[in-house]
Tab-separated table of C-alpha atoms in Angstrom:
chain	number	residue	atom	x	y	z
I	14	UNK	CA	0.104	0.069	0.000
I	15	UNK	CA	1.397	3.572	-0.857
I	16	UNK	CA	1.789	5.676	2.240
I	17	UNK	CA	-0.118	8.878	2.073
I	18	UNK	CA	1.640	11.916	1.256
I	19	UNK	CA	0.941	15.854	1.994
I	20	UNK	CA	0.832	17.659	-1.106
I	21	UNK	CA	-0.081	21.549	-1.328
I	22	UNK	CA	-1.360	22.612	-4.840
I	23	UNK	CA	-1.646	26.465	-5.293
I	24	UNK	CA	-4.480	27.487	-7.593
I	25	UNK	CA	-6.382	24.378	-6.972
I	26	UNK	CA	-10.015	25.621	-7.233
I	27	UNK	CA	-10.420	24.853	-10.958
I	28	UNK	CA	-8.336	24.100	-13.884
I	29	UNK	CA	-5.530	21.663	-13.643
I	30	UNK	CA	-4.973	22.557	-10.191
I	31	UNK	CA	-8.314	20.982	-9.391
I	32	UNK	CA	-8.119	18.156	-11.313
I	33	UNK	CA	-4.738	17.145	-10.017
I	34	UNK	CA	-5.814	17.559	-6.633
I	35	UNK	CA	-8.894	14.988	-7.366
I	36	UNK	CA	-6.275	12.661	-8.727
I	37	UNK	CA	-4.248	12.529	-5.761
I	38	UNK	CA	-6.819	12.438	-3.324
I	39	UNK	CA	-8.663	9.255	-5.101
I	40	UNK	CA	-5.252	7.751	-4.756
I	41	UNK	CA	-5.266	8.438	-0.791
I	42	UNK	CA	-3.262	11.192	-0.454
I	43	UNK	CA	-3.821	14.341	1.583
I	44	UNK	CA	-3.970	17.286	-0.506
I	45	UNK	CA	-3.965	20.808	0.563
I	46	UNK	CA	-5.884	23.212	-1.405
I	47	UNK	CA	-5.368	26.841	-2.012
I	48	UNK	CA	-7.047	29.621	-4.039
I	49	UNK	CA	-7.905	33.096	-3.910
I	50	UNK	CA	-11.630	33.282	-3.773
I	51	UNK	CA	-13.362	31.867	-0.862
I	52	UNK	CA	-16.332	30.474	-2.542
I	53	UNK	CA	-14.770	28.779	-5.225
I	54	UNK	CA	-12.402	27.234	-2.485
I	55	UNK	CA	-15.014	26.078	-0.160
I	56	UNK	CA	-16.668	24.420	-3.357
I	57	UNK	CA	-13.202	22.818	-4.296
I	58	UNK	CA	-12.913	21.659	-0.847
I	59	UNK	CA	-16.294	19.858	-0.671
I	60	UNK	CA	-15.561	18.190	-4.159
I	61	UNK	CA	-12.508	16.592	-2.795
I	62	UNK	CA	-13.704	15.807	0.576
I	63	UNK	CA	-16.490	13.768	-0.846
I	64	UNK	CA	-13.330	11.552	-2.655
I	65	UNK	CA	-11.142	11.677	0.321
I	66	UNK	CA	-14.025	10.319	2.384
I	67	UNK	CA	-13.798	10.837	6.422
I	68	UNK	CA	-10.271	12.289	5.789
I	69	UNK	CA	-10.356	16.237	6.570
I	70	UNK	CA	-9.746	18.635	3.583
I	71	UNK	CA	-7.180	21.716	4.041
I	72	UNK	CA	-7.878	24.853	2.436
I	73	UNK	CA	-6.089	28.209	2.559
I	74	UNK	CA	-7.140	31.397	0.678
I	75	UNK	CA	-4.399	33.687	-0.447
I	76	UNK	CA	-3.903	36.025	-2.969
I	77	UNK	CA	-0.577	35.392	-4.575
I	78	UNK	CA	-0.284	38.659	-6.316
I	79	UNK	CA	0.368	40.155	-2.751
I	80	UNK	CA	3.598	39.243	-1.680
I	81	UNK	CA	2.834	39.859	2.307
I	82	UNK	CA	-0.246	37.420	1.715
I	83	UNK	CA	2.085	34.808	-0.027
I	84	UNK	CA	4.665	34.955	3.279
I	85	UNK	CA	1.237	35.026	5.517
I	86	UNK	CA	0.259	31.666	3.587
I	87	UNK	CA	3.506	30.289	4.329
I	88	UNK	CA	3.578	30.579	7.870
I	89	UNK	CA	0.164	29.295	8.162
I	90	UNK	CA	1.387	26.129	6.642
I	91	UNK	CA	4.527	25.614	8.817
I	92	UNK	CA	2.277	26.366	12.189
I	93	UNK	CA	0.049	23.461	10.771
I	94	UNK	CA	2.739	21.086	9.398
I	95	UNK	CA	6.463	20.018	10.141
I	96	UNK	CA	6.408	17.992	6.712
I	97	UNK	CA	5.298	18.828	3.171
I	98	UNK	CA	6.129	15.740	0.642
I	99	UNK	CA	5.148	17.547	-2.412
I	100	UNK	CA	4.526	21.214	-3.462
I	101	UNK	CA	2.768	21.911	-6.747
I	102	UNK	CA	3.241	25.685	-7.402
I	103	UNK	CA	0.302	25.777	-10.116
I	104	UNK	CA	-1.548	29.199	-9.525
I	105	UNK	CA	-1.074	31.246	-13.032
I	106	UNK	CA	-2.503	34.196	-14.853
I	107	UNK	CA	-2.064	35.340	-18.051
I	108	UNK	CA	-5.042	37.931	-18.682
I	109	UNK	CA	-6.638	40.459	-16.172
I	110	UNK	CA	-8.144	43.685	-16.105
I	111	UNK	CA	-5.693	45.089	-13.608
I	112	UNK	CA	-1.938	44.344	-14.245
I	113	UNK	CA	-0.013	46.208	-11.681
I	114	UNK	CA	-0.270	44.746	-8.512
I	115	UNK	CA	-0.466	46.358	-4.811
I	116	UNK	CA	3.363	46.334	-4.712
I	117	UNK	CA	4.175	47.789	-7.854
I	118	UNK	CA	4.618	44.705	-9.748
I	119	UNK	CA	3.385	42.685	-13.044
I	120	UNK	CA	0.883	40.709	-11.809
I	121	UNK	CA	2.089	37.664	-14.294
I	122	UNK	CA	5.542	38.001	-12.875
I	123	UNK	CA	3.921	38.346	-9.011
I	124	UNK	CA	2.046	35.025	-9.771
I	125	UNK	CA	3.879	33.039	-12.007
I	126	UNK	CA	7.572	33.547	-10.913
I	127	UNK	CA	7.947	35.495	-7.445
I	128	UNK	CA	5.194	34.099	-5.253
I	129	UNK	CA	6.115	30.385	-6.109
I	130	UNK	CA	9.846	31.411	-5.390
I	131	UNK	CA	8.727	32.900	-1.897
I	132	UNK	CA	6.903	29.786	-1.218
I	133	UNK	CA	9.082	27.384	-2.052
I	134	UNK	CA	12.052	29.098	-0.315
I	135	UNK	CA	9.669	29.770	2.974
I	136	UNK	CA	8.848	26.081	2.925
I	137	UNK	CA	12.002	24.471	2.579
I	138	UNK	CA	12.609	23.463	5.973
I	139	UNK	CA	9.218	21.222	5.762
I	140	UNK	CA	10.999	19.310	2.837
I	141	UNK	CA	13.689	17.053	2.606
I	142	UNK	CA	15.727	15.068	-0.197
I	143	UNK	CA	12.558	12.619	-0.753
I	144	UNK	CA	10.054	15.969	-1.160
I	145	UNK	CA	9.202	17.243	-4.555
I	146	UNK	CA	8.652	20.935	-5.949
I	147	UNK	CA	6.767	20.772	-9.030
I	148	UNK	CA	6.712	24.224	-10.905
I	149	UNK	CA	3.984	24.442	-13.658
I	150	UNK	CA	5.843	25.992	-16.675
I	151	UNK	CA	4.835	26.678	-20.166
I	152	UNK	CA	6.031	25.899	-23.706
I	153	UNK	CA	5.318	29.724	-23.780
I	154	UNK	CA	8.957	31.058	-22.865
I	155	UNK	CA	10.620	34.499	-23.791
I	156	UNK	CA	13.834	36.086	-22.768
I	157	UNK	CA	13.104	37.967	-19.215
I	158	UNK	CA	13.328	41.474	-18.926
I	159	UNK	CA	14.384	42.295	-15.328
I	160	UNK	CA	13.106	45.535	-15.572
I	161	UNK	CA	9.356	44.217	-16.286
I	162	UNK	CA	9.998	41.549	-13.399
I	163	UNK	CA	10.521	44.418	-11.110
I	164	UNK	CA	7.515	46.441	-12.585
I	165	UNK	CA	9.479	49.050	-14.325
I	166	UNK	CA	8.753	48.046	-18.022
I	167	UNK	CA	5.057	47.345	-18.825
I	168	UNK	CA	4.692	44.221	-21.496
I	169	UNK	CA	1.713	42.701	-23.313
I	170	UNK	CA	-0.086	39.774	-21.806
I	171	UNK	CA	1.664	37.124	-23.683
I	172	UNK	CA	5.002	38.798	-23.213
I	173	UNK	CA	4.528	38.938	-19.733
I	174	UNK	CA	3.330	35.266	-19.538
I	175	UNK	CA	6.195	34.113	-21.487
I	176	UNK	CA	8.750	35.945	-19.733
I	177	UNK	CA	7.271	34.993	-16.458
I	178	UNK	CA	7.258	31.324	-17.043
I	179	UNK	CA	11.023	31.154	-18.349
I	180	UNK	CA	11.952	32.924	-14.994
I	181	UNK	CA	10.175	30.225	-13.171
I	182	UNK	CA	12.088	27.560	-15.106
I	183	UNK	CA	15.275	29.397	-14.686
I	184	UNK	CA	15.122	29.723	-10.602
I	185	UNK	CA	13.701	26.102	-10.631
I	186	UNK	CA	17.034	24.790	-12.348
I	187	UNK	CA	18.961	27.435	-10.076
I	188	UNK	CA	17.571	26.506	-6.652
I	189	UNK	CA	17.603	22.907	-7.475
I	190	UNK	CA	21.435	22.887	-8.176
I	191	UNK	CA	22.053	25.037	-5.470
I	192	UNK	CA	20.404	22.938	-2.626
I	193	UNK	CA	21.915	19.827	-4.605
I	194	UNK	CA	21.184	16.342	-2.701
I	195	UNK	CA	20.098	18.014	0.697
I	196	UNK	CA	17.289	19.611	-0.966
I	197	UNK	CA	13.786	18.746	-2.552
I	198	UNK	CA	13.708	17.519	-6.348
I	199	UNK	CA	12.686	20.803	-7.962
I	200	UNK	CA	11.394	20.375	-11.706
I	201	UNK	CA	9.553	22.381	-13.968
I	202	UNK	CA	6.903	20.980	-16.098
I	203	UNK	CA	5.047	22.188	-19.143
I	204	UNK	CA	1.606	20.258	-18.508
I	205	UNK	CA	0.593	20.629	-22.179
I	206	UNK	CA	-0.113	23.367	-24.658
I	207	UNK	CA	-3.721	24.731	-24.770
I	208	UNK	CA	-5.413	22.883	-22.719
I	209	UNK	CA	-8.994	23.370	-21.540
I	210	UNK	CA	-8.006	25.781	-18.248
I	211	UNK	CA	-9.807	28.812	-17.881
I	212	UNK	CA	-6.405	30.801	-18.213
I	213	UNK	CA	-6.534	29.529	-22.138
I	214	UNK	CA	-10.264	30.044	-22.495
I	215	UNK	CA	-10.021	33.548	-21.389
I	216	UNK	CA	-6.687	34.178	-23.057
I	217	UNK	CA	-7.305	32.403	-26.666
I	218	UNK	CA	-10.898	32.047	-27.056
I	219	UNK	CA	-10.655	28.707	-27.495
I	220	UNK	CA	-12.534	25.633	-25.625
I	221	UNK	CA	-8.677	23.652	-25.337
I	222	UNK	CA	-7.266	20.267	-25.226
I	223	UNK	CA	-8.333	17.571	-22.412
I	224	UNK	CA	-7.702	19.183	-19.248
I	225	UNK	CA	-6.970	15.578	-17.671
I	226	UNK	CA	-3.677	15.574	-19.784
I	227	UNK	CA	-2.049	18.247	-17.696
I	228	UNK	CA	-3.434	16.742	-14.422
I	229	UNK	CA	-1.816	13.004	-15.508
I	230	UNK	CA	1.530	14.714	-15.821
I	231	UNK	CA	1.500	16.691	-12.522
I	232	UNK	CA	0.597	13.536	-10.762
I	233	UNK	CA	3.083	11.609	-12.131
I	234	UNK	CA	5.666	14.278	-11.259
I	235	UNK	CA	4.257	14.449	-7.953
I	236	UNK	CA	4.717	10.605	-7.341
I	237	UNK	CA	6.435	8.614	-10.125
I	238	UNK	CA	9.848	7.206	-9.633
I	239	UNK	CA	10.517	8.379	-12.956
I	240	UNK	CA	10.855	11.849	-11.360
I	241	UNK	CA	13.035	10.619	-8.752
I	242	UNK	CA	16.254	12.169	-10.190
I	243	UNK	CA	14.711	15.095	-12.202
I	244	UNK	CA	16.184	18.110	-9.868
I	245	UNK	CA	16.704	20.856	-12.026
I	246	UNK	CA	15.326	19.307	-14.972
I	247	UNK	CA	12.186	20.490	-17.509
I	248	UNK	CA	9.595	18.179	-18.658
I	249	UNK	CA	7.943	18.931	-21.817
I	250	UNK	CA	4.693	17.014	-21.824
I	251	UNK	CA	4.027	18.235	-25.252
I	252	UNK	CA	6.859	15.725	-26.398
I	253	UNK	CA	5.997	13.436	-23.470
I	254	UNK	CA	9.947	13.447	-22.357
I	255	UNK	CA	12.553	15.452	-20.499
I	256	UNK	CA	13.698	18.174	-22.697
I	257	UNK	CA	15.777	21.144	-22.898
I	258	UNK	CA	13.752	24.552	-22.471
I	259	UNK	CA	14.783	27.911	-23.477
I	260	UNK	CA	18.283	27.939	-23.686
I	261	UNK	CA	18.559	30.933	-21.336
I	262	UNK	CA	17.274	28.604	-18.648
I	263	UNK	CA	20.187	26.468	-19.264
I	264	UNK	CA	22.679	29.671	-18.831
I	265	UNK	CA	23.975	29.496	-15.124
I	266	UNK	CA	25.126	33.135	-15.233
I	267	UNK	CA	21.610	34.361	-16.484
I	268	UNK	CA	19.678	32.182	-13.664
I	269	UNK	CA	22.111	33.771	-10.895
I	270	UNK	CA	21.122	37.265	-12.317
I	271	UNK	CA	17.368	36.398	-12.353
I	272	UNK	CA	17.501	35.086	-8.964
I	273	UNK	CA	19.569	37.878	-7.195
I	274	UNK	CA	16.729	40.006	-8.682
I	275	UNK	CA	14.082	38.239	-7.423
I	276	UNK	CA	15.910	38.524	-3.837
I	277	UNK	CA	15.899	42.000	-4.495
I	278	UNK	CA	12.662	42.406	-4.976
I	279	UNK	CA	11.315	40.226	-2.005
I	280	UNK	CA	14.217	41.539	0.244
I	281	UNK	CA	16.608	38.492	0.448
């Protein structure tokens, strides 16, 4: 019998996040939900409780575009748990009417890049070499303008999204290499292009492909032996294999510069 793992999934009130949560709960794992909207979070909690049976389902509301919320969210998790087996940084955003956060950042960089960086760093004390951090990347990756990362330059929706996803992929590799065998496996995963998520429907006006494609690979990244030695790697689910991300993600100097820029924004 597989031992139950404690798995935190951000952005798990709908889309790929919720489908992944349902898959993992059905396998008997303890899934911690996160969302920004309390009503949607309560509905997701009810859905998962029906799958988990007698197991209580934890849920946390936090706005990941607000850095203070991210830090408070991490502290709440640390107060309740002494170990996290898997962190899936799934929450993401492409289009929004309000592109600037209260911290003066572009919301795409805040949610897609900086929030998962903060959350991962804050929760590292709860994760050992057998833990995993699964960062949801994208096939859309573009060279990062550090001025845009800092909120000093405005970009189009797609440019901001693509840059934020490459930035996520870059720091995933950097942090995995920095921590080495002492830290959790940190892997970036493109769950599949144009899946039927709210983001794709709003951003591109299409129904999208079966969202189960993305949920299956995220569950696999969380649990499968195939990802035991995947630290610092990139999994491209469009190709169905590990493969090269954007070349800038493989450039150690560029990745280090990015991490220093993020640390400058979040204060170390």
